[in-house]
CSV table of C-alpha atoms in Angstrom, one decimal:
chain,number,residue,atom,x,y,z
A,989,MET,CA,19.5,34.4,9.5
A,990,LYS,CA,18.5,31.0,10.4
A,991,GLN,CA,20.0,28.1,8.1
A,992,LYS,CA,17.7,26.2,6.4
A,993,LYS,CA,17.8,22.3,6.9
A,994,ILE,CA,18.5,19.9,4.2
A,995,PRO,CA,15.1,17.3,3.8
A,996,LEU,CA,15.5,14.0,4.8
A,997,SER,CA,15.0,13.1,1.5
A,998,LEU,CA,17.7,14.7,-0.1
A,999,GLN,CA,20.2,13.5,2.5
A,1000,ILE,CA,19.3,9.8,1.9
A,1001,PHE,CA,19.7,10.5,-1.7
A,1002,LEU,CA,23.2,12.2,-1.4
A,1003,ALA,CA,24.1,9.3,0.7
A,1004,LEU,CA,23.0,6.6,-1.4
A,1005,GLY,CA,25.0,8.4,-4.7
A,1006,LEU,CA,27.8,8.6,-2.2
A,1007,GLY,CA,27.6,5.2,-1.0
A,1008,ILE,CA,27.4,3.6,-4.5
A,1009,ALA,CA,30.5,5.9,-5.4
A,1010,VAL,CA,33.0,5.0,-2.8
A,1011,GLY,CA,31.3,1.4,-2.9
A,1012,MET,CA,33.1,1.2,-6.7
A,1013,ALA,CA,36.0,2.2,-5.1
A,1014,PHE,CA,36.7,-0.6,-2.9
A,1015,THR,CA,35.5,-3.1,-5.6
A,1016,GLY,CA,39.1,-4.3,-5.8
A,1017,ASN,CA,39.4,-5.0,-2.0
A,1018,PRO,CA,35.9,-5.5,-0.3
A,1019,THR,CA,37.7,-6.7,3.1
A,1020,PHE,CA,37.5,-3.2,4.8
A,1021,ALA,CA,34.2,-2.1,3.6
A,1022,VAL,CA,32.5,-5.6,4.6
A,1023,SER,CA,34.5,-5.8,7.9
A,1024,TYR,CA,34.1,-2.3,9.1
A,1025,ILE,CA,31.8,-0.3,7.3
A,1026,LYS,CA,28.8,-2.8,7.0
A,1027,PRO,CA,28.4,-3.3,10.8
A,1028,PHE,CA,27.1,0.4,11.4
A,1029,GLY,CA,24.7,-0.5,8.8
A,1030,THR,CA,23.4,-3.6,10.8
A,1031,ILE,CA,23.1,-1.5,13.8
A,1032,PHE,CA,20.9,0.6,12.0
A,1033,LEU,CA,19.1,-1.7,10.6
A,1034,ASN,CA,18.6,-3.4,14.1
A,1035,LEU,CA,17.5,-0.5,15.4
A,1036,LEU,CA,14.8,-0.1,12.8
A,1037,LYS,CA,13.9,-3.9,13.6
A,1038,PHE,CA,13.9,-3.2,17.4
A,1039,VAL,CA,11.4,-0.4,17.1
A,1040,VAL,CA,9.2,-1.9,14.2
A,1041,VAL,CA,7.0,-4.6,16.2
A,1042,PRO,CA,5.9,-2.1,18.8
A,1043,ILE,CA,5.1,0.1,16.4
A,1044,VAL,CA,3.1,-2.3,14.4
A,1045,PHE,CA,1.3,-3.5,17.4
A,1046,PHE,CA,0.2,-0.7,19.1
A,1047,SER,CA,-0.6,1.3,15.5
A,1048,ILE,CA,-3.0,-1.5,14.8
A,1049,LEU,CA,-4.5,-1.4,18.0
A,1050,SER,CA,-4.8,2.4,17.9
A,1051,GLY,CA,-6.4,2.0,14.6
A,1052,ILE,CA,-9.0,-0.7,15.7
A,1053,ILE,CA,-9.7,1.4,18.2
A,1054,SER,CA,-10.4,4.8,16.4
A,1055,MET,CA,-12.4,2.8,13.9
A,1056,SER,CA,-15.1,1.9,16.8
A,1057,ASP,CA,-16.5,-0.9,14.4
A,1058,ILE,CA,-15.2,-4.3,13.7
A,1059,ARG,CA,-17.0,-4.5,10.4
A,1060,LYS,CA,-14.6,-2.0,9.1
A,1061,VAL,CA,-11.8,-3.8,9.8
A,1062,GLY,CA,-13.1,-6.7,7.5
A,1063,SER,CA,-14.0,-4.2,5.0
A,1064,ILE,CA,-10.3,-2.9,5.0
A,1065,GLY,CA,-8.8,-6.4,5.1
A,1066,VAL,CA,-10.7,-7.5,1.9
A,1067,LYS,CA,-9.5,-4.6,0.0
A,1068,THR,CA,-6.1,-5.1,0.7
A,1069,LEU,CA,-5.9,-8.9,-0.3
A,1070,VAL,CA,-7.5,-8.3,-3.4
A,1071,TYR,CA,-5.5,-5.5,-4.3
A,1072,TYR,CA,-2.3,-7.5,-3.2
A,1073,THR,CA,-3.6,-10.5,-5.3
A,1074,CYS,CA,-4.1,-8.8,-8.3
A,1075,THR,CA,-0.9,-6.6,-8.5
A,1076,THR,CA,1.3,-9.9,-7.9
A,1077,ALA,CA,-0.4,-12.0,-10.7
A,1078,GLY,CA,0.3,-8.7,-13.1
A,1079,ALA,CA,3.9,-8.2,-11.8
A,1080,ILE,CA,4.4,-12.0,-12.8
A,1081,VAL,CA,3.0,-11.7,-16.2
A,1082,LEU,CA,4.9,-8.7,-16.8
A,1083,ALA,CA,8.0,-10.6,-16.0
A,1084,MET,CA,7.2,-13.5,-18.1
A,1085,PHE,CA,6.9,-11.5,-21.2
A,1086,LEU,CA,10.1,-9.4,-20.4
A,1087,ALA,CA,11.9,-12.7,-20.0
A,1088,ASN,CA,11.0,-14.1,-23.4
A,1089,LEU,CA,11.7,-10.7,-24.9
A,1090,PHE,CA,15.4,-11.0,-23.3
A,1091,LYS,CA,15.7,-14.7,-23.8
A,1092,GLY,CA,17.9,-14.8,-26.6
A,1093,PHE,CA,20.3,-12.3,-25.6
A,1094,PHE,CA,20.8,-14.2,-22.1
A,1095,THR,CA,24.1,-15.7,-21.6
A,1096,VAL,CA,23.6,-19.2,-21.1
A,1097,ILE,CA,26.0,-20.6,-18.2
A,1098,ASP,CA,26.5,-24.6,-18.3
A,1099,PRO,CA,24.5,-25.7,-15.2
A,1100,THR,CA,26.6,-28.6,-15.2
A,1101,GLY,CA,28.3,-29.2,-11.3
A,1102,VAL,CA,25.9,-26.4,-9.8
A,1103,THR,CA,24.1,-27.5,-6.7
A,1104,PHE,CA,21.9,-25.5,-4.7
A,1105,GLU,CA,20.4,-27.4,-1.5
A,1106,PRO,CA,16.6,-25.8,-0.9
A,1107,GLY,CA,15.4,-25.5,2.9
A,1108,GLU,CA,12.7,-27.4,3.8
A,1109,THR,CA,9.3,-25.7,2.1
A,1110,ALA,CA,6.5,-25.4,4.7
A,1111,SER,CA,3.0,-26.7,3.5
A,1112,PHE,CA,0.2,-24.0,3.7
A,1113,MET,CA,-1.5,-25.9,6.2
A,1114,ASP,CA,1.6,-25.3,8.3
A,1115,THR,CA,1.8,-21.9,7.5
A,1116,LEU,CA,-1.8,-21.1,8.3
A,1117,VAL,CA,-1.5,-22.8,11.8
A,1118,ASP,CA,1.6,-20.8,12.5
A,1119,ILE,CA,-0.1,-17.4,11.9
A,1120,PHE,CA,-1.8,-17.9,15.0
A,1121,PRO,CA,0.6,-17.2,18.1
A,1122,SER,CA,0.7,-20.1,20.8
A,1123,ASN,CA,2.0,-17.4,23.7
A,1124,ILE,CA,2.0,-13.8,24.1
A,1125,ILE,CA,5.7,-13.5,23.8
A,1126,ALA,CA,7.2,-15.5,21.1
A,1127,PRO,CA,5.5,-12.9,18.5
A,1128,PHE,CA,7.4,-9.6,19.7
A,1129,ALA,CA,10.5,-12.2,20.4
A,1130,ASN,CA,10.6,-13.7,16.9
A,1131,ALA,CA,9.4,-10.3,15.3
A,1132,SER,CA,6.6,-12.8,13.3
A,1133,MET,CA,4.9,-10.2,11.4
A,1134,LEU,CA,1.4,-11.9,11.0
A,1135,GLN,CA,1.3,-13.2,14.8
A,1136,VAL,CA,1.9,-9.6,15.6
A,1137,ILE,CA,-1.0,-8.5,13.3
A,1138,VAL,CA,-3.1,-11.2,14.6
A,1139,ALA,CA,-2.5,-10.5,18.4
A,1140,ALA,CA,-3.3,-6.8,17.9
A,1141,LEU,CA,-6.2,-7.7,16.1
A,1142,LEU,CA,-7.6,-10.1,18.8
A,1143,PHE,CA,-6.7,-7.2,21.8
A,1144,GLY,CA,-8.0,-4.6,19.5
A,1145,PHE,CA,-11.3,-6.4,19.4
A,1146,GLY,CA,-11.1,-7.1,23.2
A,1147,ILE,CA,-11.1,-3.5,24.0
A,1148,LEU,CA,-14.0,-2.7,22.0
A,1149,ALA,CA,-16.1,-5.4,23.4
A,1150,ALA,CA,-15.1,-4.3,26.8
A,1151,GLY,CA,-17.0,-1.0,26.2
A,1152,GLU,CA,-16.2,1.6,29.2
A,1153,LYS,CA,-14.1,-0.7,30.9
A,1154,GLY,CA,-11.8,-1.0,28.2
A,1155,ARG,CA,-11.5,2.9,28.0
A,1156,PRO,CA,-8.2,3.1,29.8
A,1157,ALA,CA,-6.7,0.3,28.2
A,1158,ALA,CA,-7.3,2.4,25.0
A,1159,ALA,CA,-6.0,5.8,26.2
A,1160,LEU,CA,-2.9,3.8,27.4
A,1161,VAL,CA,-2.7,2.3,23.9
A,1162,ASP,CA,-3.0,6.1,22.2
A,1163,SER,CA,-0.1,7.0,24.4
A,1164,LEU,CA,2.2,4.0,23.6
A,1165,THR,CA,1.7,4.6,20.2
A,1166,GLU,CA,2.9,8.2,20.5
A,1167,VAL,CA,5.7,6.8,22.2
A,1168,CYS,CA,6.8,4.9,19.8
A,1169,MET,CA,6.6,7.3,17.0
A,1170,LYS,CA,8.9,9.4,18.7
A,1171,VAL,CA,11.3,6.8,19.2
A,1172,MET,CA,11.3,5.9,15.7
A,1173,ASP,CA,11.4,9.8,14.6
A,1174,ILE,CA,14.8,9.5,16.6
A,1175,ILE,CA,15.9,6.5,14.9
A,1176,LEU,CA,15.1,7.5,11.4
A,1177,ARG,CA,17.7,10.9,11.7
A,1178,LEU,CA,20.3,8.1,11.2
A,1179,SER,CA,18.7,7.0,8.0
A,1180,PRO,CA,21.3,8.7,5.5
A,1181,ILE,CA,24.6,7.4,8.1
A,1182,GLY,CA,22.7,3.8,7.6
A,1183,VAL,CA,22.0,3.8,4.2
A,1184,PHE,CA,25.7,4.9,3.0
A,1185,CYS,CA,27.2,2.0,5.3
A,1186,LEU,CA,24.5,-0.6,3.8
A,1187,ILE,CA,24.8,0.2,0.3
A,1188,LEU,CA,29.0,0.3,0.4
A,1189,PRO,CA,29.9,-2.9,0.9
A,1190,VAL,CA,27.3,-4.5,-1.4
A,1191,VAL,CA,28.5,-2.4,-4.2
A,1192,ALA,CA,32.2,-3.3,-3.4
A,1193,GLU,CA,31.3,-7.1,-3.2
A,1194,ASN,CA,29.2,-7.2,-6.1
A,1195,GLY,CA,30.4,-4.7,-8.7
A,1196,PRO,CA,32.3,-6.9,-10.8
A,1197,GLN,CA,29.4,-9.5,-11.3
A,1198,ILE,CA,26.6,-6.6,-12.0
A,1199,LEU,CA,28.8,-6.5,-15.7
A,1200,GLY,CA,29.7,-10.3,-15.9
A,1201,ASN,CA,27.7,-13.2,-17.2
A,1202,LEU,CA,24.3,-12.2,-15.1
A,1203,GLY,CA,24.3,-8.7,-15.8
A,1204,LEU,CA,21.3,-9.0,-18.8
A,1205,VAL,CA,19.4,-11.1,-16.1
A,1206,LEU,CA,19.6,-8.3,-13.8
A,1207,LEU,CA,18.9,-5.7,-16.0
A,1208,CYS,CA,15.9,-7.5,-17.3
A,1209,ALA,CA,14.8,-7.6,-13.7
A,1210,TYR,CA,15.4,-4.1,-12.9
A,1211,ILE,CA,13.5,-3.0,-16.0
A,1212,GLY,CA,10.5,-5.3,-15.1
A,1213,TYR,CA,10.6,-3.4,-11.6
A,1214,PHE,CA,10.7,0.1,-13.2
A,1215,LEU,CA,7.9,-0.6,-15.7
A,1216,HIS,CA,5.9,-2.0,-12.9
A,1217,ALA,CA,6.1,0.8,-10.6
A,1218,VAL,CA,5.6,3.4,-13.2
A,1219,ILE,CA,2.7,1.7,-14.7
A,1220,VAL,CA,0.7,-0.2,-12.1
A,1221,TYR,CA,1.4,2.0,-9.1
A,1222,SER,CA,0.9,5.2,-11.3
A,1223,ALA,CA,-2.8,4.1,-12.5
A,1224,THR,CA,-3.8,3.0,-8.9
A,1225,VAL,CA,-2.6,6.0,-7.0
A,1226,LYS,CA,-4.2,8.3,-9.6
A,1227,ALA,CA,-7.5,6.5,-10.4
A,1228,LEU,CA,-8.0,4.9,-7.1
A,1229,GLY,CA,-6.2,6.8,-4.5
A,1230,GLY,CA,-6.6,10.3,-5.7
A,1231,VAL,CA,-2.8,11.1,-5.6
A,1232,SER,CA,-0.7,12.2,-8.5
A,1233,PRO,CA,1.6,9.9,-9.4
A,1234,LEU,CA,4.5,12.6,-9.6
A,1235,ALA,CA,3.7,13.5,-5.8
A,1236,PHE,CA,3.4,9.8,-5.0
A,1237,PHE,CA,7.0,8.7,-6.2
A,1238,LYS,CA,8.7,12.0,-4.6
A,1239,GLY,CA,6.8,11.4,-1.7
A,1240,MET,CA,8.0,7.9,-1.2
A,1241,PHE,CA,11.3,8.3,-2.2
A,1242,PRO,CA,13.0,8.3,1.3
A,1243,ALA,CA,11.4,4.5,1.8
A,1244,MET,CA,12.1,3.3,-1.4
A,1245,ALA,CA,16.2,4.3,-0.8
A,1246,MET,CA,15.9,3.2,2.6
A,1247,ALA,CA,14.3,-0.2,1.2
A,1248,PHE,CA,17.0,-0.4,-2.1
A,1249,SER,CA,19.7,-0.2,0.5
A,1250,SER,CA,18.6,-2.4,3.4
A,1251,ALA,CA,16.7,-5.4,1.3
A,1252,SER,CA,14.2,-5.5,4.3
A,1253,SER,CA,10.7,-4.8,4.1
A,1254,VAL,CA,10.3,-4.9,8.0
A,1255,GLY,CA,13.4,-2.6,8.7
A,1256,THR,CA,11.8,0.0,6.2
A,1257,LEU,CA,8.4,-0.3,7.7
A,1258,PRO,CA,8.6,2.7,10.1
A,1259,LEU,CA,9.9,5.2,7.2
A,1260,ASN,CA,7.4,3.8,4.7
A,1261,LEU,CA,4.7,4.6,7.5
A,1262,GLU,CA,5.8,8.1,7.9
A,1263,CYS,CA,5.9,8.5,3.9
A,1264,THR,CA,2.5,7.1,3.5
A,1265,GLU,CA,0.7,9.2,5.9
A,1266,ARG,CA,2.5,12.5,4.6
A,1267,LEU,CA,0.9,11.5,1.4
A,1268,GLY,CA,-2.4,11.6,2.8
A,1269,ALA,CA,-3.1,8.1,4.1
A,1270,ARG,CA,-5.1,7.4,7.3
A,1271,ARG,CA,-3.1,6.2,9.8
A,1272,ASP,CA,-5.3,3.7,11.1
A,1273,ILE,CA,-5.6,1.8,7.6
A,1274,ALA,CA,-1.7,2.4,6.9
A,1275,SER,CA,-0.9,0.8,10.2
A,1276,PHE,CA,-2.9,-2.4,9.1
A,1277,VAL,CA,-2.1,-2.4,5.4
A,1278,LEU,CA,1.6,-2.0,5.6
A,1279,PRO,CA,2.5,-4.4,7.8
A,1280,LEU,CA,0.2,-6.9,6.2
A,1281,GLY,CA,2.2,-6.2,2.7
A,1282,ALA,CA,5.4,-6.6,4.4
A,1283,THR,CA,4.9,-10.2,4.5
A,1284,ILE,CA,2.3,-11.3,2.1
A,1285,ASN,CA,2.8,-8.5,-1.0
A,1286,MET,CA,5.1,-9.7,-3.5
A,1287,ASP,CA,4.9,-7.8,-6.5
A,1288,GLY,CA,8.8,-7.7,-6.5
A,1289,THR,CA,9.7,-10.8,-5.8
A,1290,ALA,CA,7.1,-12.2,-8.3
A,1291,ILE,CA,9.1,-10.7,-11.3
A,1292,TYR,CA,12.1,-11.8,-9.7
A,1293,GLN,CA,10.7,-15.4,-9.9
A,1294,GLY,CA,9.5,-14.8,-13.6
A,1295,VAL,CA,12.7,-13.6,-14.7
A,1296,CYS,CA,14.6,-16.4,-13.0
A,1297,ALA,CA,12.7,-19.0,-14.0
A,1298,VAL,CA,13.0,-18.2,-17.6
A,1299,PHE,CA,16.8,-17.6,-17.2
A,1300,ILE,CA,17.1,-21.3,-15.6
A,1301,ALA,CA,15.2,-22.9,-18.1
A,1302,THR,CA,17.3,-21.5,-20.9
A,1303,CYS,CA,20.3,-22.8,-19.2
A,1304,TYR,CA,18.9,-26.4,-19.3
A,1305,GLY,CA,17.8,-25.9,-22.5
A,1306,VAL,CA,13.8,-26.2,-21.8
A,1307,ASP,CA,11.6,-24.0,-24.0
A,1308,LEU,CA,8.9,-23.0,-21.4
A,1309,THR,CA,5.4,-23.8,-23.3
A,1310,LEU,CA,2.0,-21.4,-22.6
A,1311,GLY,CA,0.9,-23.9,-20.3
A,1312,GLN,CA,4.0,-24.0,-18.0
A,1313,MET,CA,3.9,-20.2,-17.8
A,1314,ILE,CA,0.5,-20.0,-16.8
A,1315,THR,CA,1.5,-22.6,-14.0
A,1316,ILE,CA,4.2,-20.3,-13.0
A,1317,VAL,CA,1.8,-17.2,-12.9
A,1318,LEU,CA,-0.6,-19.1,-10.3
A,1319,THR,CA,2.0,-20.5,-8.5
A,1320,ALA,CA,3.6,-17.2,-7.9
A,1321,THR,CA,0.5,-15.7,-7.0
A,1322,LEU,CA,-0.4,-18.3,-4.4
A,1323,ALA,CA,2.8,-18.9,-3.1
A,1324,SER,CA,3.0,-15.2,-2.2
A,1325,ILE,CA,0.2,-15.8,0.4
A,1326,GLY,CA,1.2,-19.4,1.3
A,1327,THR,CA,4.8,-18.2,2.3
A,1328,ALA,CA,4.0,-15.2,4.0
A,1329,GLY,CA,6.2,-14.3,7.1
A,1330,VAL,CA,8.7,-17.3,6.2
A,1331,PRO,CA,12.5,-16.1,6.3
A,1332,GLY,CA,14.1,-15.9,2.6
A,1333,SER,CA,10.5,-16.1,1.1
A,1334,GLY,CA,11.6,-15.1,-2.1
A,1335,VAL,CA,14.2,-18.3,-2.4
A,1336,VAL,CA,11.4,-20.7,-0.9
A,1337,MET,CA,9.2,-19.3,-3.7
A,1338,LEU,CA,11.2,-19.7,-6.6
A,1339,THR,CA,12.1,-23.4,-5.0
A,1340,MET,CA,8.3,-24.0,-5.6
A,1341,VAL,CA,7.8,-22.2,-9.3
A,1342,LEU,CA,10.6,-24.4,-10.4
A,1343,GLU,CA,9.1,-27.4,-8.9
A,1344,SER,CA,6.0,-26.7,-10.5
A,1345,VAL,CA,7.0,-26.7,-13.9
A,1346,ASN,CA,9.7,-29.9,-13.6
A,1347,LEU,CA,12.5,-27.4,-13.3
A,1348,PRO,CA,15.7,-28.2,-11.4
A,1349,VAL,CA,16.0,-26.7,-8.2
A,1350,ALA,CA,19.5,-26.9,-8.5
A,1351,GLY,CA,19.3,-24.0,-10.8
A,1352,ILE,CA,18.8,-21.5,-8.0
A,1353,GLY,CA,22.5,-21.8,-7.5
A,1354,LEU,CA,23.1,-20.0,-10.9
A,1355,VAL,CA,21.5,-16.6,-9.7
A,1356,ILE,CA,22.0,-17.2,-5.7
A,1357,GLY,CA,25.3,-15.7,-6.2
A,1358,VAL,CA,23.8,-12.0,-7.0
A,1359,ASP,CA,20.6,-12.6,-5.1
A,1360,ARG,CA,21.4,-9.5,-3.1
A,1361,ILE,CA,21.3,-7.0,-6.2
A,1362,PHE,CA,18.1,-8.8,-7.1
A,1363,ASP,CA,16.6,-8.3,-3.3
A,1364,MET,CA,17.6,-4.9,-3.4
A,1365,GLY,CA,15.0,-4.0,-6.3
A,1366,ARG,CA,12.4,-6.4,-5.6
A,1367,THR,CA,12.3,-5.2,-1.9
A,1368,THR,CA,12.0,-1.4,-3.0
A,1369,VAL,CA,9.0,-2.7,-5.6
A,1370,ASN,CA,7.5,-4.3,-2.3
A,1371,ILE,CA,7.1,-1.7,-0.2
A,1372,THR,CA,6.3,0.7,-2.9
A,1373,GLY,CA,3.3,-1.2,-3.6
A,1374,ASP,CA,2.6,-1.3,0.1
A,1375,ALA,CA,2.5,2.1,0.0
A,1376,ALA,CA,0.2,2.5,-3.0
A,1377,CYS,CA,-2.0,0.0,-1.6
A,1378,ALA,CA,-2.3,2.2,1.5
A,1379,LEU,CA,-3.0,4.9,-0.1
A,1380,VAL,CA,-5.6,3.3,-2.4
A,1381,VAL,CA,-7.8,1.6,0.4
A,1382,SER,CA,-7.6,5.2,2.7
A,1383,ASN,CA,-9.4,7.0,-0.3
A,1384,LEU,CA,-11.8,4.0,-1.1
A,1385,GLU,CA,-12.8,3.9,3.0
A,1386,LYS,CA,-13.1,7.7,2.7
A,1387,LYS,CA,-15.6,7.7,-0.4
A,1388,ALA,CA,-17.8,5.2,1.4
A,1389,GLU,CA,-17.8,6.9,4.2
A,1390,ALA,CA,-18.8,10.1,2.7
A,1391,ARG,CA,-21.7,7.7,1.0
A,1392,ARG,CA,-23.0,6.4,4.5
A,1393,ALA,CA,-22.9,9.8,5.8
A,1394,ALA,CA,-25.4,10.9,2.8
A,1395,ARG,CA,-27.4,8.3,3.6
A,1396,ARG,CA,-27.7,8.8,7.3
A,1397,PRO,CA,-30.9,11.1,8.5
A,1398,ARG,CA,-29.8,14.5,9.6
A,1399,ALA,CA,-29.5,15.3,13.1
A,1400,GLY,CA,-30.9,18.4,14.8
A,1401,PRO,CA,-34.6,19.7,15.2
A,1402,GLN,CA,-36.8,19.8,11.9
A,1403,PRO,CA,-37.9,22.9,10.7
A,1404,LYS,CA,-41.4,24.2,11.6
A,1405,THR,CA,-44.4,23.9,9.7
A,1406,SER,CA,-45.7,27.7,8.4
A,1407,ALA,CA,-48.9,28.7,9.1
A,1408,ALA,CA,-49.7,28.9,5.2
A,1409,ARG,CA,-48.7,25.2,5.2
A,1410,ASN,CA,-51.1,24.3,8.1
A,1411,LYS,CA,-53.8,25.7,6.0
A,1412,PHE,CA,-53.1,23.7,3.2
A,1413,ARG,CA,-52.8,20.9,5.3
A,1414,ALA,CA,-56.6,20.9,6.8
A,1415,ALA,CA,-57.9,22.1,3.5
A,1416,LEU,CA,-56.6,19.0,1.8
A,1417,THR,CA,-57.5,17.0,4.6
A,1418,VAL,CA,-61.4,18.1,4.5
A,1419,LEU,CA,-61.1,17.9,0.7
A,1420,PHE,CA,-60.0,14.1,0.9
A,1421,THR,CA,-62.4,13.1,3.9
A,1422,GLU,CA,-65.5,14.6,1.5
A,1423,ASP,CA,-64.1,12.8,-1.3
A,1424,ARG,CA,-63.9,9.4,-0.3
A,1425,SER,CA,-66.5,8.4,-3.0
A,1426,ALA,CA,-64.1,9.3,-5.6
A,1427,HIS,CA,-61.5,7.4,-4.2
A,1428,ALA,CA,-63.5,4.0,-4.8
A,1429,GLU,CA,-63.3,4.9,-8.7
A,1430,GLY,CA,-59.5,5.0,-8.4
A,1431,VAL,CA,-59.4,8.8,-8.9
A,1432,PRO,CA,-56.4,10.0,-7.5
A,1433,HIS,CA,-55.8,12.7,-4.4
A,1434,VAL,CA,-55.3,16.5,-5.7
A,1435,ALA,CA,-52.5,18.9,-5.4
A,1436,VAL,CA,-53.2,22.4,-4.6
A,1437,LYS,CA,-53.2,25.2,-7.2
A,1438,ILE,CA,-53.3,28.7,-5.6
A,1439,GLY,CA,-53.4,31.3,-8.3
A,1440,HIS,CA,-51.1,30.3,-11.2
A,1441,ARG,CA,-48.5,28.6,-8.7
A,1442,VAL,CA,-48.3,24.8,-8.1
A,1443,LEU,CA,-47.5,24.1,-4.5
A,1444,GLY,CA,-43.8,23.2,-4.0
A,1445,LEU,CA,-43.0,19.4,-3.4
A,1446,SER,CA,-41.5,20.0,-0.3
A,1447,VAL,CA,-45.0,20.9,1.0
A,1448,LEU,CA,-46.6,17.7,-1.0
A,1449,ALA,CA,-44.2,15.6,0.8
A,1450,ASP,CA,-45.6,17.2,4.4
A,1451,LEU,CA,-48.8,16.2,3.3
A,1452,LYS,CA,-48.1,12.8,2.1
A,1453,VAL,CA,-49.7,11.2,5.5
A,1454,GLU,CA,-53.2,13.2,4.5
A,1455,MET,CA,-53.1,11.9,0.9
A,1456,GLY,CA,-53.0,8.2,2.2
A,1457,PRO,CA,-52.6,5.0,-0.2
A,1458,CYS,CA,-55.1,6.3,-2.8
A,1459,CYS,CA,-51.8,8.4,-4.5
A,1460,HIS,CA,-50.6,5.1,-5.8
A,1461,ALA,CA,-53.8,4.7,-7.7
A,1462,GLY,CA,-53.3,5.0,-11.7
A,1463,LEU,CA,-54.0,8.0,-13.2
A,1464,PRO,CA,-57.0,8.1,-16.1
A,1465,HIS,CA,-55.8,8.5,-19.8
A,1466,GLY,CA,-55.1,11.9,-20.8
A,1467,THR,CA,-54.7,13.5,-17.4
A,1468,ASP,CA,-51.8,15.7,-16.8
A,1469,HIS,CA,-49.4,14.9,-13.8
A,1470,LEU,CA,-46.7,15.8,-11.8
A,1471,PRO,CA,-44.1,13.3,-10.4
A,1472,GLY,CA,-44.3,13.8,-6.5
A,1473,PRO,CA,-42.2,12.4,-3.6
A,1474,ASP,CA,-41.2,8.6,-3.5
A,1475,GLY,CA,-42.2,8.3,-7.4
A,1476,VAL,CA,-46.2,9.0,-6.5
A,1477,ALA,CA,-48.0,10.6,-9.2
A,1478,LEU,CA,-50.1,13.3,-8.1
A,1479,LEU,CA,-53.0,14.8,-10.1
A,1480,HIS,CA,-53.5,18.5,-10.7
A,1481,ARG,CA,-57.2,19.7,-10.3
A,1482,LYS,CA,-58.6,23.2,-9.8
A,1483,VAL,CA,-59.7,23.9,-6.7
A,1484,PRO,CA,-60.6,27.2,-5.1
A,1485,ALA,CA,-57.9,29.9,-4.2
A,1486,LEU,CA,-57.6,29.5,-0.4
A,1487,ALA,CA,-57.2,32.5,1.5
A,1488,ILE,CA,-53.9,33.1,3.3
């Protein structure tokens, strides 16, 4: 009897639980875990980052080629940006609400002597310029995801524009996409080992701090992560994505566990792509939406910023006004796009948020010690939001294509006109020709009545040409009429039955 294999999701779950348990045992002496276990997790993460760039590039290329219409790419892009912007704004509002509820229970830490030197913050225009690569090698060498996406879009549009001559390139792209997917499958088989080796040293190093002064701040942030995922993502995948929330979270668990242990949206991208495809997302759409979300979707980061901003303000004795809270919401939402692709964008965004309400940037030093714990939760929320967006956009595009198909005229030969219908057509044509004097008086044309049965509207539609423009004339008062094709009112007048 063949032994049943344990599903990958269950293997990852067991590895995560075992890593946490063993990590707690190493809290007294984390040096061994950091020196000898963490490197294997880093190797696994490096393998994921190695395969993610070619997967993103060739998957987007393949998706654009399969769409065969540049306008579809624009439609998908607009829907994606609107979704990410709205959910990020909702996340920061939720964070501000929760942080103000917890504010009275936070352990106030004396900020005296706390320092933090923020890195140089790039302007929005600098970020915009950096999106566009200056050479073909740099995006792949630096794993700059936005530049990789732009390069893929340009090459995809070029292949479509080349027409017949672009077909060999399109076939090569499909072949390379399949090869990259197989490489990804091989690497993902190591996921349980990678998760174990990544989570163990984190717990070993940070275990005591979780229960320290920042315990309530972390708890507040994680409640925000949980509520945002359960409420917002459940509602959107159910209402707009056509997927059961329970099925969504069950299908997403392997990617969520990977994101939690690695704290890397880009590193989780291959597994996230696999999970969303299994849930029903189209590969061409998921291959575009997920890499874009890995760089600009900041739902989890927005929650982290809202909670930390209120906590830092509390430590400095500042009571944030409603106007300042609104400023934080707007700044965090805009910064999620403005810092897209910037390394360490979470801290960069928090710097921008604090500066927008005149709070000392040095306050980041109060929370930077447990930033990895924050990062694990916010990355999990971010990649879950990416997947929800992929499912929503896939379903919306599916419905849009169905509407377009319904409006498109049906192909194939038209049904032949029956002999009886030809007789009706001839009789009416003669009648209309002989009744021109009535037309001048505004009398509408005639519908045929045979015996006690009125001729069907399908026949009337065929006869519309012979009826001519007088069908649109107003009916005399008191006339019984039947709404005909295209809104034309057809008068019923008794005529001699026609012999068939």
